[in-house]
PDB file of C-alpha atoms in Angstrom:
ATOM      1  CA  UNK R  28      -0.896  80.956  48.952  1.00 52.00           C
ATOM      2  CA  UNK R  29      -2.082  80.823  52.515  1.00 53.00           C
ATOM      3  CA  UNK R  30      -6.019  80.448  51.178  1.00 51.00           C
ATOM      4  CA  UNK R  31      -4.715  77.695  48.784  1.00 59.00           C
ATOM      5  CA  UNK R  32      -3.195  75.702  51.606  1.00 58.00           C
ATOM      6  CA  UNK R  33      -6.297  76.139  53.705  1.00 54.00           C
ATOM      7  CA  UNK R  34      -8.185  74.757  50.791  1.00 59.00           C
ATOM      8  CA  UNK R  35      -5.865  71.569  50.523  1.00 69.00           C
ATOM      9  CA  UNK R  36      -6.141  70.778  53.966  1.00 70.00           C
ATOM     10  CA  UNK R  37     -10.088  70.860  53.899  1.00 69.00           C
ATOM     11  CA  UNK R  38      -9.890  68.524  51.143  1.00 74.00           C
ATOM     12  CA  UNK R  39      -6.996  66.395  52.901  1.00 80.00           C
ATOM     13  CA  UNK R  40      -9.329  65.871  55.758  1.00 76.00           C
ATOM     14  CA  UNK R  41     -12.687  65.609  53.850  1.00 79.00           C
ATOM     15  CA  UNK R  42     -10.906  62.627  52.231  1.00 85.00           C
ATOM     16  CA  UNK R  43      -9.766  60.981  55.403  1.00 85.00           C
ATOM     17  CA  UNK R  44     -13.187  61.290  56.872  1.00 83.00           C
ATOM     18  CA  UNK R  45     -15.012  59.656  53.487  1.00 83.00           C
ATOM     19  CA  UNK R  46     -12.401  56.982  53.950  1.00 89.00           C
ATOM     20  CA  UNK R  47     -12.814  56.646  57.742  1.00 88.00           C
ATOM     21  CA  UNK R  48     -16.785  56.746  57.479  1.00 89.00           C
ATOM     22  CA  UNK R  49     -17.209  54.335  54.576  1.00 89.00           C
ATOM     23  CA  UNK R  50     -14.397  52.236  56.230  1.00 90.00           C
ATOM     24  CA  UNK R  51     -16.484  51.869  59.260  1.00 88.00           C
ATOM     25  CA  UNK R  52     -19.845  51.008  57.423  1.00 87.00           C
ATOM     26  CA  UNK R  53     -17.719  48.490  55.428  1.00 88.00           C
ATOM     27  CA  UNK R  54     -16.732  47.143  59.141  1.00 89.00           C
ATOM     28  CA  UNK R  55     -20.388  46.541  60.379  1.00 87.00           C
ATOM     29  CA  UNK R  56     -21.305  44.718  57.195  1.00 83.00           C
ATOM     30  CA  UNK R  57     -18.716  42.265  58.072  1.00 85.00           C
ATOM     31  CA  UNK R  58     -20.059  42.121  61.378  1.00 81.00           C
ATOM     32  CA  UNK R  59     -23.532  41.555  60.290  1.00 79.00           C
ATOM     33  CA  UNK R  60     -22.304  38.894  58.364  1.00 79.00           C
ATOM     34  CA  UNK R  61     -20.418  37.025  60.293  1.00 76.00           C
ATOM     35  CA  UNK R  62     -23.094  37.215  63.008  1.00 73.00           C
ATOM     36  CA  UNK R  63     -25.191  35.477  59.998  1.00 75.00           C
ATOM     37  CA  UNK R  64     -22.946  32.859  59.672  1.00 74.00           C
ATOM     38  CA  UNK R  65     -23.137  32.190  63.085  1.00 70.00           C
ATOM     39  CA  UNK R  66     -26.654  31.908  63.278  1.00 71.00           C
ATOM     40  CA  UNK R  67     -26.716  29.253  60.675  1.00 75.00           C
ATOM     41  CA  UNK R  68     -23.824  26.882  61.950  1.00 71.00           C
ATOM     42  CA  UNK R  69     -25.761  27.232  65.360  1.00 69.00           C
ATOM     43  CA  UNK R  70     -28.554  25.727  63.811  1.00 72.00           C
ATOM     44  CA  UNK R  71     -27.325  23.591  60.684  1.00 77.00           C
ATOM     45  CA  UNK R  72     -24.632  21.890  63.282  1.00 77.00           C
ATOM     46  CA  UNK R  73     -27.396  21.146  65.547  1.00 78.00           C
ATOM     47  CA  UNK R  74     -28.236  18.555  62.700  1.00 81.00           C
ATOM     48  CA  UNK R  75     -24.929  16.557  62.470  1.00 85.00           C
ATOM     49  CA  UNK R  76     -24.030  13.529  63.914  1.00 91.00           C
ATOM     50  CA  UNK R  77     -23.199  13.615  67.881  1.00 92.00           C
ATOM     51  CA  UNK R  78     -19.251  13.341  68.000  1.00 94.00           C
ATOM     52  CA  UNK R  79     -17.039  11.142  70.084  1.00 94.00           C
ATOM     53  CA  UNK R  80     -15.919  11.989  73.184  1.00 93.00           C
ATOM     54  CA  UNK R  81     -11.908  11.734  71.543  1.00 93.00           C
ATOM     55  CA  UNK R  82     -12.837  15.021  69.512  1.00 94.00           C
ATOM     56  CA  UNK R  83     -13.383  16.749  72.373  1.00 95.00           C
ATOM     57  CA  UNK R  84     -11.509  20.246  71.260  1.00 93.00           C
ATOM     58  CA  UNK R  85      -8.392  20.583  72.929  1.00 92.00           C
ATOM     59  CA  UNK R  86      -7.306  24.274  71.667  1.00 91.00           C
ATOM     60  CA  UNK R  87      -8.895  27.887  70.304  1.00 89.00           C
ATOM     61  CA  UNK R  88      -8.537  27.158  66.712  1.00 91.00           C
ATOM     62  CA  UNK R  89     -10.386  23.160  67.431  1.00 92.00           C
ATOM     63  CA  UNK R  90     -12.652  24.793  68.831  1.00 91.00           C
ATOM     64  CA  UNK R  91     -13.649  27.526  66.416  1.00 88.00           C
ATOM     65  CA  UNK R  92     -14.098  24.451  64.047  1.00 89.00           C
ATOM     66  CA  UNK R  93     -16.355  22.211  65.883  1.00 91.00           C
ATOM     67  CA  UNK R  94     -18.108  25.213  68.015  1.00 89.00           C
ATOM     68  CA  UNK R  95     -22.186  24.259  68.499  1.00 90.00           C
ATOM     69  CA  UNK R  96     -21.798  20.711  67.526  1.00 93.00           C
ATOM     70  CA  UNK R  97     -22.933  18.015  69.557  1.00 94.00           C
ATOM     71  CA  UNK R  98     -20.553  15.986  71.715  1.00 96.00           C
ATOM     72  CA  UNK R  99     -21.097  13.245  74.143  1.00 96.00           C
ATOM     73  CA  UNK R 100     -18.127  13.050  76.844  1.00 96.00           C
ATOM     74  CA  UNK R 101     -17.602  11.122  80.025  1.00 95.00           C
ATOM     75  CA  UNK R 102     -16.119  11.647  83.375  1.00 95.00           C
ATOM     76  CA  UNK R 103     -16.395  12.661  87.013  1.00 95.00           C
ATOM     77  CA  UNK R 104     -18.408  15.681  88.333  1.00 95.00           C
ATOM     78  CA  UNK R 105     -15.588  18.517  90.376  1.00 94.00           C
ATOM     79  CA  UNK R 106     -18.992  19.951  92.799  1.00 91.00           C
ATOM     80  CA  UNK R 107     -16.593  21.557  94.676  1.00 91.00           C
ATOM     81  CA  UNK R 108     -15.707  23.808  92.157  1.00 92.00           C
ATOM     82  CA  UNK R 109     -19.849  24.109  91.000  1.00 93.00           C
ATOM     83  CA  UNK R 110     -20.499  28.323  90.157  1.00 94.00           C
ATOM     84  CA  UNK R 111     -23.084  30.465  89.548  1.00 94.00           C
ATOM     85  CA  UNK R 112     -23.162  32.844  87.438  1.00 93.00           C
ATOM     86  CA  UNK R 113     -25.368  36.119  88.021  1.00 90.00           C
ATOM     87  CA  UNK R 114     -27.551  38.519  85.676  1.00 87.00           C
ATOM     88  CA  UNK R 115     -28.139  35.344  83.512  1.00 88.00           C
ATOM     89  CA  UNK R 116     -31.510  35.550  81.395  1.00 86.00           C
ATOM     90  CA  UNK R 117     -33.821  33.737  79.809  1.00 84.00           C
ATOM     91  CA  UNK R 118     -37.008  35.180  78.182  1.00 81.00           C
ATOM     92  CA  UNK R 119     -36.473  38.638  80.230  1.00 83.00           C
ATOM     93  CA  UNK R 120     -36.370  36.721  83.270  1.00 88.00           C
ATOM     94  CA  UNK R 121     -32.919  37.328  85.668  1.00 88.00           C
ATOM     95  CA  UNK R 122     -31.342  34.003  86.904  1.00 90.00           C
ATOM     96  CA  UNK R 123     -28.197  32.323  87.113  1.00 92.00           C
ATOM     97  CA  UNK R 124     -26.284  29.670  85.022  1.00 93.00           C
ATOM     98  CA  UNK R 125     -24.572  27.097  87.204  1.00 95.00           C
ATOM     99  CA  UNK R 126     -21.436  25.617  86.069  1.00 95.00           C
ATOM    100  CA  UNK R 127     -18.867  22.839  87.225  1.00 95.00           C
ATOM    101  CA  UNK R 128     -15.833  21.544  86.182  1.00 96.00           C
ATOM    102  CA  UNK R 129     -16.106  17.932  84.499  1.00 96.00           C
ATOM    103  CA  UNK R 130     -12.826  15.414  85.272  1.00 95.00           C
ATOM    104  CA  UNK R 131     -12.515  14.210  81.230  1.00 94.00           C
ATOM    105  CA  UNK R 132      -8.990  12.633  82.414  1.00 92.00           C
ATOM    106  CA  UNK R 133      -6.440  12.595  85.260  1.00 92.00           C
ATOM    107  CA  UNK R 134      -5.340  16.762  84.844  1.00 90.00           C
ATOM    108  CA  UNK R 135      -7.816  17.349  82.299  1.00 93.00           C
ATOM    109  CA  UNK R 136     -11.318  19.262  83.019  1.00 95.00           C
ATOM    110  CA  UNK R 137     -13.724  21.215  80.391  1.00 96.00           C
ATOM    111  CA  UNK R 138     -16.526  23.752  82.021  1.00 96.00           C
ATOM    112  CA  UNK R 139     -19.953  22.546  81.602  1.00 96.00           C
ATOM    113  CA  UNK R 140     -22.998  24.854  81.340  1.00 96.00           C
ATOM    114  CA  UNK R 141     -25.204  22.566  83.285  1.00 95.00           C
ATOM    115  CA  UNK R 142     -28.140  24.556  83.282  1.00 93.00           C
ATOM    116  CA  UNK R 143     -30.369  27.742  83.771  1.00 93.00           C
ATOM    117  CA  UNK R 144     -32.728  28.631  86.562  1.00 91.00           C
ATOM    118  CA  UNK R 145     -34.165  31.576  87.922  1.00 90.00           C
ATOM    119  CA  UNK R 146     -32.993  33.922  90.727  1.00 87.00           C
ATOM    120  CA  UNK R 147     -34.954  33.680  94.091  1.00 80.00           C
ATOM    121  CA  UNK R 148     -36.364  37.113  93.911  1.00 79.00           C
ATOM    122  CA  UNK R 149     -36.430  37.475  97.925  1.00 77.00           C
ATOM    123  CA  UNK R 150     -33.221  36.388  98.446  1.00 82.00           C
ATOM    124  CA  UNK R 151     -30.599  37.279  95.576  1.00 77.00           C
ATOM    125  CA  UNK R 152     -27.948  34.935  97.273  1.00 80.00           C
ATOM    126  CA  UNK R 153     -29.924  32.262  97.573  1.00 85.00           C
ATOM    127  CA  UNK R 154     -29.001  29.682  94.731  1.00 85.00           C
ATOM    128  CA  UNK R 155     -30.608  27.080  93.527  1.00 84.00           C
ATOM    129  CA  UNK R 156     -30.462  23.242  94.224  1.00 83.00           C
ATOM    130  CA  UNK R 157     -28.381  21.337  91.666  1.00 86.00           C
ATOM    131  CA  UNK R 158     -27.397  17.881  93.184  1.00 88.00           C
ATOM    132  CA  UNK R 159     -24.840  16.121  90.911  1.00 90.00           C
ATOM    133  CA  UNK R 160     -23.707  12.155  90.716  1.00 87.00           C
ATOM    134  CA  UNK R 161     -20.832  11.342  92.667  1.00 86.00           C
ATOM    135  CA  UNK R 162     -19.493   8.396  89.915  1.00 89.00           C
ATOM    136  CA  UNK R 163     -18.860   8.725  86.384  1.00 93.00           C
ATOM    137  CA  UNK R 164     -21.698  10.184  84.292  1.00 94.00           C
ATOM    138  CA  UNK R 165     -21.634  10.337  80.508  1.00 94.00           C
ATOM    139  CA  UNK R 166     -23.343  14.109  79.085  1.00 94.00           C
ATOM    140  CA  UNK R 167     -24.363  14.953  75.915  1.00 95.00           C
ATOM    141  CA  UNK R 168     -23.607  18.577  75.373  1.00 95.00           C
ATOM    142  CA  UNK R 169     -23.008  21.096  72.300  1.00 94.00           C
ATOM    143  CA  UNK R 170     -19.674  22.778  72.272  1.00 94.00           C
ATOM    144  CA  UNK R 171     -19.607  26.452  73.380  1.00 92.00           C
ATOM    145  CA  UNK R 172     -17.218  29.500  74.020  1.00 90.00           C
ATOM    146  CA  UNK R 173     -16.220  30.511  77.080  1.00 90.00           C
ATOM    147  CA  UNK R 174     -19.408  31.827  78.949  1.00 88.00           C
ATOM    148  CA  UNK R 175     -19.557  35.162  77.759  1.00 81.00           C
ATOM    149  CA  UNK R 176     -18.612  37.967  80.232  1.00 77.00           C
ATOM    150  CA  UNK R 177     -20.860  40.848  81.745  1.00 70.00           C
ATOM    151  CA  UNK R 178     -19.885  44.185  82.911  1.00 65.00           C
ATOM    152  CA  UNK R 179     -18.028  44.085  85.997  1.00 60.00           C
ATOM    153  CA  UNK R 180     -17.604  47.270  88.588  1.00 51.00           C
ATOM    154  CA  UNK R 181     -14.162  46.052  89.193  1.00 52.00           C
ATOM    155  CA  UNK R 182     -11.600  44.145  87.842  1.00 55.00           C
ATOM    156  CA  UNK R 183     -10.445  42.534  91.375  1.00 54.00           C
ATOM    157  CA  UNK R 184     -11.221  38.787  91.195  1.00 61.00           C
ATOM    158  CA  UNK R 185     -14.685  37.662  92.450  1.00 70.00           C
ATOM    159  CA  UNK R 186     -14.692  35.133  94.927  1.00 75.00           C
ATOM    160  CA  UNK R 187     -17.612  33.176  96.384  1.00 82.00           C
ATOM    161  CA  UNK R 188     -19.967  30.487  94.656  1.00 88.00           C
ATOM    162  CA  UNK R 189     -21.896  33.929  92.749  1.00 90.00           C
ATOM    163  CA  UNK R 190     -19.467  35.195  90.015  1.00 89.00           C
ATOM    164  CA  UNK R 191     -20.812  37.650  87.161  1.00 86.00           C
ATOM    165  CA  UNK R 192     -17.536  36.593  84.600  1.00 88.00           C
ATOM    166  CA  UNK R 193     -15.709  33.159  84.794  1.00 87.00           C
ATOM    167  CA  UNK R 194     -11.689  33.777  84.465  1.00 86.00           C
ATOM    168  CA  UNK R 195     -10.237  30.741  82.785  1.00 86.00           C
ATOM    169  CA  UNK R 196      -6.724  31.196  84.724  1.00 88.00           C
ATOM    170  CA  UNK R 197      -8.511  31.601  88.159  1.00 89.00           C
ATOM    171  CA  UNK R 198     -10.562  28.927  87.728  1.00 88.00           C
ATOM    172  CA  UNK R 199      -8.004  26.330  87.183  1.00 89.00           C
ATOM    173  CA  UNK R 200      -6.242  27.424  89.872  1.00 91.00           C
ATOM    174  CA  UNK R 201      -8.943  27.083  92.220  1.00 89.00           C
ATOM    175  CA  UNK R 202      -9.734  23.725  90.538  1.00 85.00           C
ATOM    176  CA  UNK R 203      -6.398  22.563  90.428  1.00 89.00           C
ATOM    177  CA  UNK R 204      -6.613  21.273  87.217  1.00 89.00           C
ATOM    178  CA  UNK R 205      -6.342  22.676  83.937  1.00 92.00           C
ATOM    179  CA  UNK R 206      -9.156  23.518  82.111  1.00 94.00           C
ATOM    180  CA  UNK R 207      -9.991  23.369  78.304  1.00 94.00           C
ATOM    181  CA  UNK R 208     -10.576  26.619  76.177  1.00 92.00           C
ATOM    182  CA  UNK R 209     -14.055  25.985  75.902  1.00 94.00           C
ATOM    183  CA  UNK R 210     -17.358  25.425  77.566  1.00 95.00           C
ATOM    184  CA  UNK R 211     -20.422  22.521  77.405  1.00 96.00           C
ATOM    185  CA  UNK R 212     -23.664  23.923  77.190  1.00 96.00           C
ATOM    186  CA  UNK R 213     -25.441  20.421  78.367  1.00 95.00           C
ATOM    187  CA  UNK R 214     -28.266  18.840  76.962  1.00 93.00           C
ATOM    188  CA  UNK R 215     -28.757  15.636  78.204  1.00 89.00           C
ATOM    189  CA  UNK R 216     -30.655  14.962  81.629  1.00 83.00           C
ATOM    190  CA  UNK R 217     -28.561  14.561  84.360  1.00 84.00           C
ATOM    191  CA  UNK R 218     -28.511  11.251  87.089  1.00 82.00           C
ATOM    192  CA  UNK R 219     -29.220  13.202  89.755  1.00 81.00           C
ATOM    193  CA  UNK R 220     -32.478  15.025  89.222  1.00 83.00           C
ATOM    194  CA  UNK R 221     -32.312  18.875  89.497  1.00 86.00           C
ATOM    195  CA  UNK R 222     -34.542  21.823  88.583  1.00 84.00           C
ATOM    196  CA  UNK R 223     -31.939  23.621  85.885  1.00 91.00           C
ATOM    197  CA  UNK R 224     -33.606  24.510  82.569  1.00 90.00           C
ATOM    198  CA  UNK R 225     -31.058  23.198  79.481  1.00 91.00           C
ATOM    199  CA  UNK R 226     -33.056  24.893  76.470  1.00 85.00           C
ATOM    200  CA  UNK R 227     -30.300  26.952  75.249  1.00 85.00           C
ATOM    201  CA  UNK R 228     -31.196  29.978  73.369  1.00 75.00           C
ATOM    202  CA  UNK R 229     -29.679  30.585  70.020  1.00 72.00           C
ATOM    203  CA  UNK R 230     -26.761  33.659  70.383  1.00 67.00           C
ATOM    204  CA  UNK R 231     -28.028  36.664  70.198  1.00 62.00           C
ATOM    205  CA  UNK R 232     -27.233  38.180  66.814  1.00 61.00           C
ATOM    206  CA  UNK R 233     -29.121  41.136  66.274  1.00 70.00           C
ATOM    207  CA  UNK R 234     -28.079  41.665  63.189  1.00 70.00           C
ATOM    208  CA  UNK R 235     -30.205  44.327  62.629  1.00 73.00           C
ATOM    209  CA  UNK R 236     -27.949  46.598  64.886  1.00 82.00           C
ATOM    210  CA  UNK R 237     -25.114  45.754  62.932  1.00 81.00           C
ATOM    211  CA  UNK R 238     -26.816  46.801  59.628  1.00 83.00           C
ATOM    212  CA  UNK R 239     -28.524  50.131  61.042  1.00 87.00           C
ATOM    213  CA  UNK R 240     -24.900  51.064  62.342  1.00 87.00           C
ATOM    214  CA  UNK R 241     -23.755  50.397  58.655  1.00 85.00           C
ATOM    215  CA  UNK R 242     -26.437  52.553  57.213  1.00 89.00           C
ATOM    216  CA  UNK R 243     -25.494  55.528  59.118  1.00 91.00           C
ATOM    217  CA  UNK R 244     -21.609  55.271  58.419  1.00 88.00           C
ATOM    218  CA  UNK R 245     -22.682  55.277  54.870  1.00 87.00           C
ATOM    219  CA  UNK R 246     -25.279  58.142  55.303  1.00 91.00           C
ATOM    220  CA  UNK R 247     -22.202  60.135  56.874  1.00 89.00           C
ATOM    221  CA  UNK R 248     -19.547  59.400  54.423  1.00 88.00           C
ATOM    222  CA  UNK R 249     -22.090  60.462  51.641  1.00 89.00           C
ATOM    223  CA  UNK R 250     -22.791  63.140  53.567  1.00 87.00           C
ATOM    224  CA  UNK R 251     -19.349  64.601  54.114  1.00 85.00           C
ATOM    225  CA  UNK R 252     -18.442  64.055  50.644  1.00 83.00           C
ATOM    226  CA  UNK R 253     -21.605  66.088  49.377  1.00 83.00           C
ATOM    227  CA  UNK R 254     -20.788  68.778  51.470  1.00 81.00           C
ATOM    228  CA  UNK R 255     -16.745  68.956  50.598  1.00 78.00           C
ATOM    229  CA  UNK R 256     -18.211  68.902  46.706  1.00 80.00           C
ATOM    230  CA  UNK R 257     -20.380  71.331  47.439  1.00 74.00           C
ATOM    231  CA  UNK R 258     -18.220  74.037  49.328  1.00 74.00           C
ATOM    232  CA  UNK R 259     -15.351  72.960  47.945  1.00 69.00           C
ATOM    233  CA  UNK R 260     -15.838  72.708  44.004  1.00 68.00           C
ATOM    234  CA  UNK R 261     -19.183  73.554  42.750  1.00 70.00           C
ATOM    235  CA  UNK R 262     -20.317  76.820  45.206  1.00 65.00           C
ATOM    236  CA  UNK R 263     -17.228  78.464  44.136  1.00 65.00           C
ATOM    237  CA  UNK R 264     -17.705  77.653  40.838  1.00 68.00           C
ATOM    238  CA  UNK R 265     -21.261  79.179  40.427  1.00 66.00           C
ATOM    239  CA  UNK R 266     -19.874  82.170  41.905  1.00 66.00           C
ATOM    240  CA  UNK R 267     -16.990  82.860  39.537  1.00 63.00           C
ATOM    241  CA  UNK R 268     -19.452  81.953  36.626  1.00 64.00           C
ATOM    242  CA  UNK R 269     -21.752  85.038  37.983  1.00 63.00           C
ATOM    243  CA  UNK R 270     -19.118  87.357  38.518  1.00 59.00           C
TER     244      UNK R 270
END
């Protein structure tokens, strides 16, 4: 009785683990494919017409729908508020993305990703020049997440114009405006000349990860379930068929 319920239980969890493993594989498909999908409205948006400055997103699920298209908006410049953002890169090489706050309406800002440049390597708090107009200015820009966060050694909030993660809420509040659930990466040259580099790289898929992680949740579920058949149903079979 005791040997049967010992048997049960290896099958019981045999079947959980098939489940969990294939569950899992199932899981990074998905993620391969959405990262896919991503990759192509990236690059087939790219191609649409430039929208109005009135469809300027105003919450998460407007933005999920018009995310990397084109946009041309107007306002004033906050360079008060202007932050750069460390361990930024662009083909391998370390820098910082600045960003400022852009005055769409009386209480009503949206982030812009002005631009890239590269870190000062002899002085890593040294930042680099980005001069901005003082009257209106009218950007063309695609429309972006938040800027995505790195890892942090603490969770205290950063202060000073070098931040490694953006937090919306803190931002406002040190803006004093409130700020749109999105970002601008910008495209178009600015007024005031400056140095920043504004060819965007495509998101980083790698897909590939995704799909290697897939193949060895599958590997493991077909493992386990080869070995449960085999200890659990054929071995003991062969051995009551020689005795």
């Amino acid at each position: 009785m005791r040997a049967r319920r010992a048997g049960w239980l290896v099958w019981l969890g045999a079947i959980v683990a098939v489940a969990a493993t294939a569950r899992l594989g199932l899981w990074q498909l998905d993620r391969a494919a959405q990262k896919t999908a991503l990759g192509r409205a990236w690059s087939e948006r790219a191609l649409l017409e430039v929208l109005p400055a009135s469809q300027l997103p105003r919450d998460a699920e407007a933005t999920a729908a018009l995310l990397h298209r084109r946009i041309v908006v107007e306002g004033r410049w906050l360079p008060r508020h202007t932050l750069y953002l460390d361990n930024r890169t662009q083909h391998g090489v370390a820098g910082f993305v600045v960003v400022t706050p852009l005055s769409v309406a009386p209480g009503d800002s949206v982030l812009v990703q002005r631009g890239w440049a590269p870190r000062d390597q002899a002085d890593r708090t040294r930042v680099p020049a980005a001069p901005l107009s003082e009257g209106p200015v009218r950007i063309e820009a695609r429309i972006a997440t938040w800027p995505s966060p790195r890892l942090a050694l603490s969770s205290a909030p950063e202060e000073g114009p070098i931040r490694q993660n953006l937090n919306p809420a803190q931002l406002a509040r040190e803006a004093g405006v409130p700020l749109r659930p999105l970002s601008l990466l910008q495209l178009s040259a600015p007024e005031t000349p400056d140095a920043l580099l504004r060819d965007w790289p495509e998101p980083a898929l790698d897909v590939w990860k995704n799909q290697g992680y897939a193949v060895q949740w599958f590997a493991l579920c077909a493992l386990i379930a080869g070995l449960a058949l085999w200890y659990g149903w054929i071995s003991p079979r062969r051995r009551g068929q020689r005795s």
